[in-house]
Short mmCIF file of C-alpha atoms and ligand atoms in Angstrom, two decimals:
data_model
loop_
_atom_site.label_atom_id
_atom_site.label_comp_id
_atom_site.label_asym_id
_atom_site.label_seq_id
_atom_site.Cartn_x
_atom_site.Cartn_y
_atom_site.Cartn_z
CA UNK A 1349 48.10 -1.43 50.41
CA UNK A 1350 46.75 -3.19 47.39
CA UNK A 1351 45.74 -6.27 49.39
CA UNK A 1352 43.47 -4.26 51.72
CA UNK A 1353 41.83 -2.18 48.75
CA UNK A 1354 41.25 -5.49 47.12
CA UNK A 1355 39.64 -6.79 50.22
CA UNK A 1356 37.42 -3.62 50.52
CA UNK A 1357 36.38 -3.49 46.85
CA UNK A 1358 36.44 -6.89 45.23
CA UNK A 1359 33.94 -9.57 46.20
CA UNK A 1360 35.94 -12.32 47.86
CA UNK A 1361 34.97 -15.27 45.16
CA UNK A 1362 38.67 -16.44 44.82
CA UNK A 1363 41.34 -17.52 47.08
CA UNK A 1364 43.85 -15.17 45.99
CA UNK A 1365 47.66 -14.92 46.10
CA UNK A 1366 48.74 -11.30 46.52
CA UNK A 1367 51.91 -11.15 44.28
CA UNK A 1368 51.51 -8.25 42.27
CA UNK A 1369 52.68 -8.98 38.88
CA UNK A 1370 53.89 -5.93 36.78
CA UNK A 1371 55.33 -7.33 33.67
CA UNK A 1372 55.79 -10.67 31.60
CA UNK A 1373 57.65 -12.11 28.54
CA UNK A 1374 56.56 -15.51 27.28
CA UNK A 1375 56.52 -17.89 30.33
CA UNK A 1376 58.28 -15.38 32.69
CA UNK A 1377 56.72 -13.02 34.84
CA UNK A 1378 58.13 -10.26 37.08
CA UNK A 1379 56.51 -8.69 40.26
CA UNK A 1380 56.67 -5.58 42.04
CA UNK A 1381 59.81 -6.43 44.13
CA UNK A 1382 61.35 -7.32 40.75
CA UNK A 1383 61.30 -11.06 41.37
CA UNK A 1384 61.13 -13.27 38.29
CA UNK A 1385 58.56 -16.19 38.29
CA UNK A 1386 58.26 -18.95 35.83
CA UNK A 1387 54.87 -19.25 34.70
CA UNK A 1388 53.48 -22.83 34.29
CA UNK A 1389 49.89 -21.70 34.22
CA UNK A 1390 49.46 -19.42 31.32
CA UNK A 1391 46.70 -17.72 33.12
CA UNK A 1392 44.75 -21.03 33.38
CA UNK A 1393 45.47 -21.93 29.71
CA UNK A 1394 44.77 -18.43 28.30
CA UNK A 1395 48.03 -16.77 27.60
CA UNK A 1396 48.92 -19.67 24.98
CA UNK A 1397 51.32 -17.69 23.12
CA UNK A 1398 52.83 -16.30 26.15
CA UNK A 1399 53.02 -12.86 28.06
CA UNK A 1400 53.56 -9.71 26.02
CA UNK A 1401 53.71 -11.55 22.72
CA UNK A 1402 55.05 -8.91 20.21
CA UNK A 1403 52.99 -10.15 17.35
CA UNK A 1404 49.69 -10.28 19.42
CA UNK A 1405 50.49 -6.89 20.87
CA UNK A 1406 51.18 -5.39 17.58
CA UNK A 1407 47.92 -6.99 16.03
CA UNK A 1408 46.00 -5.39 18.91
CA UNK A 1409 47.67 -1.98 18.82
CA UNK A 1410 47.17 -1.62 15.06
CA UNK A 1411 43.61 -2.63 15.47
CA UNK A 1412 42.46 -0.52 18.25
CA UNK A 1413 44.44 2.53 16.59
CA UNK A 1414 41.81 1.83 13.89
CA UNK A 1415 38.45 0.45 14.89
CA UNK A 1416 37.95 -1.56 18.28
CA UNK A 1417 34.14 -2.24 17.92
CA UNK A 1418 31.45 -1.48 15.30
CA UNK A 1419 28.56 -4.12 16.33
CA UNK A 1420 27.50 -7.26 14.60
CA UNK A 1421 25.03 -5.31 12.40
CA UNK A 1422 28.05 -4.93 10.18
CA UNK A 1423 30.45 -7.53 8.65
CA UNK A 1424 33.54 -7.59 10.63
CA UNK A 1425 36.61 -8.58 8.50
CA UNK A 1426 38.75 -9.93 11.21
CA UNK A 1427 36.08 -11.96 12.53
CA UNK A 1428 35.27 -13.49 9.28
CA UNK A 1429 39.11 -14.35 8.74
CA UNK A 1430 39.10 -15.77 12.44
CA UNK A 1431 36.14 -18.05 11.64
CA UNK A 1432 37.67 -19.04 8.44
CA UNK A 1433 41.00 -19.86 10.05
CA UNK A 1434 39.33 -21.83 13.03
CA UNK A 1435 37.16 -23.92 10.80
CA UNK A 1436 40.02 -24.69 8.35
CA UNK A 1437 42.57 -25.59 11.28
CA UNK A 1438 39.57 -27.87 12.73
CA UNK A 1439 39.23 -29.66 9.38
CA UNK A 1440 35.65 -29.85 9.83
CA UNK A 1441 32.81 -28.16 7.80
CA UNK A 1442 31.31 -25.84 10.38
CA UNK A 1443 30.14 -22.36 11.03
CA UNK A 1444 31.10 -20.01 14.11
CA UNK A 1445 29.30 -17.96 16.45
CA UNK A 1446 31.58 -15.62 18.58
CA UNK A 1447 30.90 -15.01 22.20
CA UNK A 1448 33.17 -13.65 25.07
CA UNK A 1449 33.85 -16.60 27.28
CA UNK A 1450 33.70 -20.26 27.58
CA UNK A 1451 30.54 -20.34 29.55
CA UNK A 1452 28.82 -18.02 27.15
CA UNK A 1453 30.13 -20.29 24.21
CA UNK A 1454 28.49 -23.31 26.02
CA UNK A 1455 25.26 -21.38 26.50
CA UNK A 1456 25.22 -21.05 22.69
CA UNK A 1457 25.86 -24.81 22.31
CA UNK A 1458 22.89 -25.68 24.53
CA UNK A 1459 20.65 -23.29 22.77
CA UNK A 1460 21.76 -24.94 19.54
CA UNK A 1461 21.02 -28.19 21.14
CA UNK A 1462 17.56 -27.16 22.38
CA UNK A 1463 16.51 -25.65 19.06
CA UNK A 1464 17.62 -28.90 17.27
CA UNK A 1465 15.54 -30.85 19.49
CA UNK A 1466 12.57 -28.82 19.09
CA UNK A 1467 12.50 -28.84 15.27
CA UNK A 1468 14.00 -32.48 14.58
CA UNK A 1469 11.98 -35.46 15.51
CA UNK A 1470 8.39 -36.15 16.42
CA UNK A 1471 8.59 -35.00 20.04
CA UNK A 1472 10.29 -32.15 21.68
CA UNK A 1473 13.77 -33.29 22.84
CA UNK A 1474 15.72 -31.08 25.37
CA UNK A 1475 17.71 -33.19 27.72
CA UNK A 1476 21.43 -32.86 27.90
CA UNK A 1477 23.83 -35.29 29.48
CA UNK A 1478 27.16 -34.27 30.89
CA UNK A 1479 29.68 -36.08 33.05
CA UNK A 1480 30.40 -36.15 36.65
CA UNK A 1481 33.26 -33.71 37.58
CA UNK A 1482 32.92 -32.07 34.34
CA UNK A 1483 33.25 -28.11 34.18
CA UNK A 1484 31.29 -26.07 31.72
CA UNK A 1485 31.12 -22.42 33.32
CA UNK A 1486 29.41 -20.35 35.73
CA UNK A 1487 26.27 -18.82 34.23
CA UNK A 1488 23.08 -20.38 35.56
CA UNK A 1489 22.80 -22.84 32.64
CA UNK A 1490 26.40 -23.70 32.12
CA UNK A 1491 26.59 -24.24 35.85
CA UNK A 1492 23.72 -26.70 35.81
CA UNK A 1493 25.44 -28.49 33.02
CA UNK A 1494 28.60 -29.05 35.30
CA UNK A 1495 28.32 -32.20 36.87
CA UNK A 1496 29.65 -30.89 40.44
CA UNK A 1497 26.65 -30.79 42.65
CA UNK A 1498 28.60 -28.70 45.40
CA UNK A 1499 28.83 -25.88 42.91
CA UNK A 1500 24.83 -25.85 42.60
CA UNK A 1501 24.25 -24.67 46.33
CA UNK A 1502 22.07 -21.47 46.50
CA UNK A 1503 21.48 -20.86 42.81
CA UNK A 1504 18.51 -22.90 41.87
CA UNK A 1505 15.87 -23.36 40.34
CA UNK A 1506 17.97 -24.30 37.33
CA UNK A 1507 16.70 -24.95 33.81
CA UNK A 1508 15.46 -28.38 33.50
CA UNK A 1509 16.90 -31.44 31.52
CA UNK A 1510 20.54 -31.69 32.80
CA UNK A 1511 21.77 -35.04 34.04
CA UNK A 1512 25.24 -36.43 34.92
CA UNK A 1513 26.65 -39.67 33.83
CA UNK A 1514 29.00 -41.26 36.39
CA UNK A 1515 31.22 -42.34 33.56
CA UNK A 1516 31.31 -42.48 29.78
CA UNK A 1517 30.12 -46.02 30.08
CA UNK A 1518 26.88 -44.95 31.81
CA UNK A 1519 25.77 -42.52 28.97
CA UNK A 1520 24.04 -45.07 26.67
CA UNK A 1521 21.80 -46.31 29.50
CA UNK A 1522 20.82 -42.69 30.36
CA UNK A 1523 19.54 -41.84 26.80
CA UNK A 1524 15.81 -41.58 26.46
CA UNK A 1525 13.31 -40.08 23.72
CA UNK A 1526 13.89 -36.68 25.20
CA UNK A 1527 17.74 -36.78 25.04
CA UNK A 1528 19.04 -34.14 22.49
CA UNK A 1529 22.69 -33.94 23.19
CA UNK A 1530 25.68 -35.15 25.21
CA UNK A 1531 28.27 -32.53 26.25
CA UNK A 1532 31.82 -33.76 27.24
CA UNK A 1533 35.31 -32.48 27.73
CA UNK A 1534 37.75 -34.85 26.21
CA UNK A 1535 40.15 -34.22 28.99
CA UNK A 1536 38.51 -32.85 31.90
CA UNK A 1537 40.46 -29.82 33.09
CA UNK A 1538 38.99 -28.38 36.15
CA UNK A 1539 37.84 -31.87 37.25
CA UNK A 1540 41.37 -33.03 37.66
CA UNK A 1541 43.17 -33.33 34.07
CA UNK A 1542 41.08 -36.54 33.23
CA UNK A 1543 41.40 -37.74 29.62
CA UNK A 1544 38.61 -39.94 28.38
CA UNK A 1545 39.46 -43.20 26.71
CA UNK A 1546 39.78 -42.80 22.78
CA UNK A 1547 38.22 -45.92 21.97
CA UNK A 1548 35.03 -45.20 24.13
CA UNK A 1549 34.82 -41.85 22.84
CA UNK A 1550 34.67 -43.07 19.41
CA UNK A 1551 32.09 -45.66 20.00
CA UNK A 1552 30.05 -42.99 21.85
CA UNK A 1553 30.21 -40.78 18.87
CA UNK A 1554 29.01 -43.50 16.49
CA UNK A 1555 26.18 -44.47 18.98
CA UNK A 1556 24.95 -40.91 19.16
CA UNK A 1557 25.14 -40.38 15.43
CA UNK A 1558 22.83 -43.46 15.06
CA UNK A 1559 20.49 -42.21 17.30
CA UNK A 1560 20.34 -38.54 16.11
CA UNK A 1561 21.71 -37.28 19.36
CA UNK A 1562 24.07 -34.43 19.27
CA UNK A 1563 27.76 -34.74 20.37
CA UNK A 1564 28.89 -31.53 21.83
CA UNK A 1565 32.47 -31.23 22.84
CA UNK A 1566 33.55 -28.51 25.39
CA UNK A 1567 37.16 -27.65 24.10
CA UNK A 1568 37.28 -24.33 26.10
CA UNK A 1569 40.48 -25.58 27.78
CA UNK A 1570 41.70 -28.47 25.42
CA UNK A 1571 41.23 -26.36 22.15
CA UNK A 1572 43.73 -24.32 20.09
CA UNK A 1573 46.62 -26.74 20.22
CA UNK A 1574 46.85 -27.37 24.06
CA UNK A 1575 46.66 -31.05 23.41
CA UNK A 1576 48.79 -31.43 20.41
CA UNK A 1577 46.42 -30.84 17.47
CA UNK A 1578 44.19 -27.93 16.84
CA UNK A 1579 41.37 -29.52 18.62
CA UNK A 1580 41.46 -32.48 20.98
CA UNK A 1581 38.73 -33.93 18.70
CA UNK A 1582 41.33 -34.14 16.18
CA UNK A 1583 43.53 -36.10 18.52
CA UNK A 1584 40.29 -38.34 19.34
CA UNK A 1585 39.63 -38.57 15.49
CA UNK A 1586 35.82 -37.76 16.09
CA UNK A 1587 33.67 -35.22 14.36
CA UNK A 1588 31.35 -33.63 16.85
CA UNK A 1589 28.16 -31.72 15.99
CA UNK A 1590 29.15 -28.99 18.11
CA UNK A 1591 32.49 -27.48 19.57
CA UNK A 1592 33.17 -24.76 22.01
CA UNK A 1593 36.46 -22.80 22.23
CA UNK A 1594 37.47 -19.94 24.45
CA UNK A 1595 40.71 -19.90 26.85
CA UNK A 1596 43.78 -20.01 24.70
CA UNK A 1597 42.01 -18.55 21.56
CA UNK A 1598 42.55 -14.81 22.03
CA UNK A 1599 46.02 -14.92 23.92
CA UNK A 1600 44.48 -13.19 26.97
CA UNK A 1601 41.73 -11.14 25.15
CA UNK A 1602 38.32 -12.39 26.13
CA UNK A 1603 36.72 -14.48 23.16
CA UNK A 1604 34.56 -17.56 22.97
CA UNK A 1605 33.34 -19.46 19.95
CA UNK A 1606 30.57 -22.05 19.51
CA UNK A 1607 31.05 -23.90 16.09
CA UNK A 1608 28.62 -26.32 14.44
CA UNK A 1609 28.25 -28.43 11.42
CA UNK A 1610 24.42 -28.03 11.73
CA UNK A 1611 23.19 -25.84 8.84
CA UNK A 1612 21.44 -22.68 10.20
CA UNK A 1613 21.64 -23.81 13.56
CA UNK A 1614 20.67 -20.46 14.85
CA UNK A 1615 19.39 -17.50 12.70
CA UNK A 1616 18.77 -13.88 12.79
CA UNK A 1617 17.13 -13.04 16.23
CA UNK A 1618 17.81 -16.34 17.93
CA UNK A 1619 21.32 -15.58 19.31
CA UNK A 1620 23.58 -12.52 19.80
CA UNK A 1621 26.30 -10.97 21.73
CA UNK A 1622 27.12 -7.16 21.87
CA UNK A 1623 30.75 -7.79 22.23
CA UNK A 1624 31.14 -11.06 20.50
CA UNK A 1625 33.62 -11.38 17.72
CA UNK A 1626 34.55 -7.70 17.53
CA UNK A 1627 37.62 -6.19 15.95
CA UNK A 1628 39.79 -6.20 19.06
CA UNK A 1629 39.16 -9.84 20.15
CA UNK A 1630 39.34 -11.36 16.68
CA UNK A 1631 42.40 -9.36 15.58
CA UNK A 1632 44.30 -10.67 18.68
CA UNK A 1633 43.00 -14.17 17.96
CA UNK A 1634 43.96 -14.06 14.43
CA UNK A 1635 47.54 -13.47 15.61
CA UNK A 1636 47.33 -16.33 17.99
CA UNK A 1637 46.08 -18.76 15.36
CA UNK A 1638 49.01 -17.66 12.97
CA UNK A 1639 51.56 -18.24 15.59
CA UNK A 1640 50.46 -21.52 16.69
CA UNK A 1641 49.76 -22.81 13.20
CA UNK A 1642 53.32 -21.91 12.37
CA UNK A 1643 54.68 -23.44 15.42
CA UNK A 1644 52.88 -26.63 14.79
CA UNK A 1645 53.80 -26.77 11.07
CA UNK A 1646 57.43 -26.19 11.81
CA UNK A 1647 57.68 -28.88 14.42
CA UNK A 1648 58.54 -26.52 17.14
CA UNK A 1649 55.28 -27.13 19.12
CA UNK A 1650 55.74 -30.83 19.22
CA UNK A 1651 59.62 -30.29 20.26
CA UNK A 1652 58.27 -28.11 23.11
CA UNK A 1653 55.76 -30.60 24.15
CA UNK A 1654 58.25 -33.52 24.28
CA UNK A 1655 60.75 -31.28 26.20
CA UNK A 1656 58.16 -30.41 28.70
CA UNK A 1657 57.16 -34.08 28.97
CA UNK A 1658 60.43 -35.29 29.59
CA UNK A 1659 61.20 -33.03 32.39
CA UNK A 1660 57.82 -33.63 33.86
CA UNK A 1661 58.40 -37.36 33.86
CA UNK A 1662 61.74 -37.11 35.45
CA UNK A 1663 60.22 -34.92 38.33
CA UNK A 1664 57.36 -37.45 38.67
CA UNK A 1665 59.77 -40.43 39.06
CA UNK A 1666 61.76 -38.46 41.38
CA UNK A 1667 59.05 -38.08 44.03
CA UNK A 1668 57.24 -41.32 44.42
CA UNK A 1669 56.58 -40.30 47.97
CA UNK A 1670 54.41 -37.26 46.84
CA UNK A 1671 52.82 -38.37 43.28
CA UNK A 1672 50.81 -41.45 42.47
CA UNK A 1673 50.37 -40.92 38.81
CA UNK A 1674 51.12 -38.75 35.78
CA UNK A 1675 47.99 -37.78 33.64
CA UNK A 1676 46.93 -35.65 30.66
CA UNK A 1677 48.80 -35.15 27.31
CA UNK A 1678 50.17 -32.41 25.07
CA UNK A 1679 50.54 -29.25 27.32
CA UNK A 1680 47.55 -30.11 29.68
CA UNK A 1681 49.25 -32.24 32.18
CA UNK A 1682 48.93 -33.26 35.88
CA UNK A 1683 50.46 -35.00 38.57
CA UNK A 1684 48.19 -36.74 41.13
CA UNK A 1685 49.35 -35.90 44.57
CA UNK A 1686 48.72 -38.45 47.51
CA UNK A 1687 46.28 -36.10 49.20
CA UNK A 1688 44.90 -32.49 49.04
CA UNK A 1689 46.97 -31.25 51.93
CA UNK A 1690 50.24 -32.21 50.33
CA UNK A 1691 49.04 -30.51 47.12
CA UNK A 1692 48.24 -27.29 48.94
CA UNK A 1693 51.83 -27.46 50.36
CA UNK A 1694 53.32 -28.11 47.06
CA UNK A 1695 51.58 -25.15 45.43
CA UNK A 1696 52.73 -22.99 48.24
CA UNK A 1697 56.27 -24.05 48.14
CA UNK A 1698 56.54 -23.77 44.34
CA UNK A 1699 55.43 -20.22 44.81
CA UNK A 1700 58.10 -19.43 47.33
CA UNK A 1701 60.65 -20.95 44.65
CA UNK A 1702 58.96 -18.67 42.07
CA UNK A 1703 57.23 -21.15 39.76
CA UNK A 1704 53.45 -20.89 39.22
CA UNK A 1705 51.57 -24.02 39.02
CA UNK A 1706 47.82 -24.94 39.41
CA UNK A 1707 45.50 -27.09 41.47
CA UNK A 1708 42.86 -29.12 39.58
CA UNK A 1709 40.16 -31.49 41.13
CA UNK A 1710 40.93 -32.41 44.65
CA UNK A 1711 44.33 -33.70 44.33
CA UNK A 1712 45.87 -33.04 40.83
CA UNK A 1713 48.90 -30.54 40.36
CA UNK A 1714 48.08 -29.04 37.06
CA UNK A 1715 50.45 -27.57 34.42
CA UNK A 1716 49.13 -25.38 31.56
CA UNK A 1717 52.23 -23.54 30.40
CA UNK A 1718 52.30 -21.08 27.35
CA UNK A 1719 52.51 -23.15 24.15
CA UNK A 1720 55.71 -21.00 23.28
CA UNK A 1721 57.53 -21.71 26.33
CA UNK A 1722 61.24 -21.73 25.77
CA UNK A 1723 63.75 -24.59 26.59
CA UNK A 1724 65.49 -22.30 29.05
CA UNK A 1725 62.11 -21.43 30.90
CA UNK A 1726 61.09 -25.24 31.01
CA UNK A 1727 64.59 -25.97 32.55
CA UNK A 1728 64.49 -23.03 34.95
CA UNK A 1729 60.84 -23.95 35.98
CA UNK A 1730 61.62 -27.50 36.58
CA UNK A 1731 64.76 -26.88 38.72
CA UNK A 1732 62.58 -24.28 40.79
CA UNK A 1733 59.78 -26.93 41.16
CA UNK A 1734 62.32 -29.70 42.24
CA UNK A 1735 63.70 -27.39 44.84
CA UNK A 1736 60.21 -26.91 46.08
CA UNK A 1737 59.43 -30.50 46.38
CA UNK A 1738 62.88 -31.18 47.93
CA UNK A 1739 62.02 -28.83 50.62
CA UNK A 1740 58.68 -30.69 51.80
C1 PLP B 2571 37.30 -22.46 31.80
C2 PLP B 2571 36.25 -23.57 31.35
C3 PLP B 2571 35.06 -23.04 30.98
C4 PLP B 2571 34.44 -21.54 31.47
O1 PLP B 2571 35.12 -20.64 30.75
P1 PLP B 2571 34.74 -19.08 31.06
O2 PLP B 2571 35.63 -18.35 30.11
O3 PLP B 2571 35.37 -18.96 32.65
O4 PLP B 2571 33.49 -18.83 31.19
C5 PLP B 2571 34.10 -23.94 30.43
N1 PLP B 2571 34.44 -25.16 30.11
C6 PLP B 2571 35.59 -25.65 30.32
C7 PLP B 2571 36.08 -27.07 29.88
C8 PLP B 2571 36.66 -24.74 30.98
O5 PLP B 2571 37.79 -25.34 31.23
#
């Protein structure tokens, strides 16, 4: 049995479900019993243009039949095109460094901040402030940047200089002469689909600029059209100094980016990644970026968002006994559930009705569907979810 083999050979770091998915198409998945599921998770915001997207598959096949990897000692054409596309769609004047994951992109951001703090100003600045309930990744440094103390158990000692603001309002009072950067998610994802207040973020951006403290925005989950614009930073109308991307960028192929407006933020010998930005990941990403830009420009993306939101609000209103509030925007959405046990029951029941949904934070039912989900898939998914909730 696959389940027994998994238990024997894989470290038990995840609470897994053992449905064995064999194939997919857009927001639909088929398991080994040929049961059809609707996917409202897109692999935690990764498969942004759906499963088995033909254009992405074709771009990958063409690329790997040619060159998969050559190393960053040579110029890599799809990498350069990918960076150009990212920077142009962001509307900012920035340069990119390619990594392979969100945590790795955030490591790059923190290295940029540390170097900036070393060479700008009279004394060395190294402190980075993040928010409570944030999530920035699982490497030692990204984990320390993550404002969830429970996750830090066992893994210390950590790098110095990280502290957590309870809310965005508390950041100003925490700045001192050693602070070099503030790193935030504009909508906390893992923390429970928690958007920050736009006016407060804009005020923070202004304050940090006046103090030469870097604003670093972790858009690993919010980026690449998840929240309606290319970046959540575009939605919030701010210009961060450093931005990181990963999840939705490669359509399922591992890729991460740290981008910055700081000139020569890192130079030869100061950073690197063997696999970062290779032909495979950037060819896939270029296909994803084209598809989503077209979808945004044609109005399809906005129509899909409205359709999803409308259905979600109907569901939210129908079950006031289960849900306390509806949170998030774009296709990064959550319904706060009255308690954690009820949430666990909802996710289980949804799976039985063959619709995949996620948990975030303690009590948030989270939705991160593919941005290309069809009207039929939205209708079917909500029909199943309605049945799941009605059965509780
Ligand atoms: C998922 C996530 C990460 C970590 O990304 P990995 O690819 O798992 O390293 C970092 N930041 C945010 C906001 C995320 O949602």
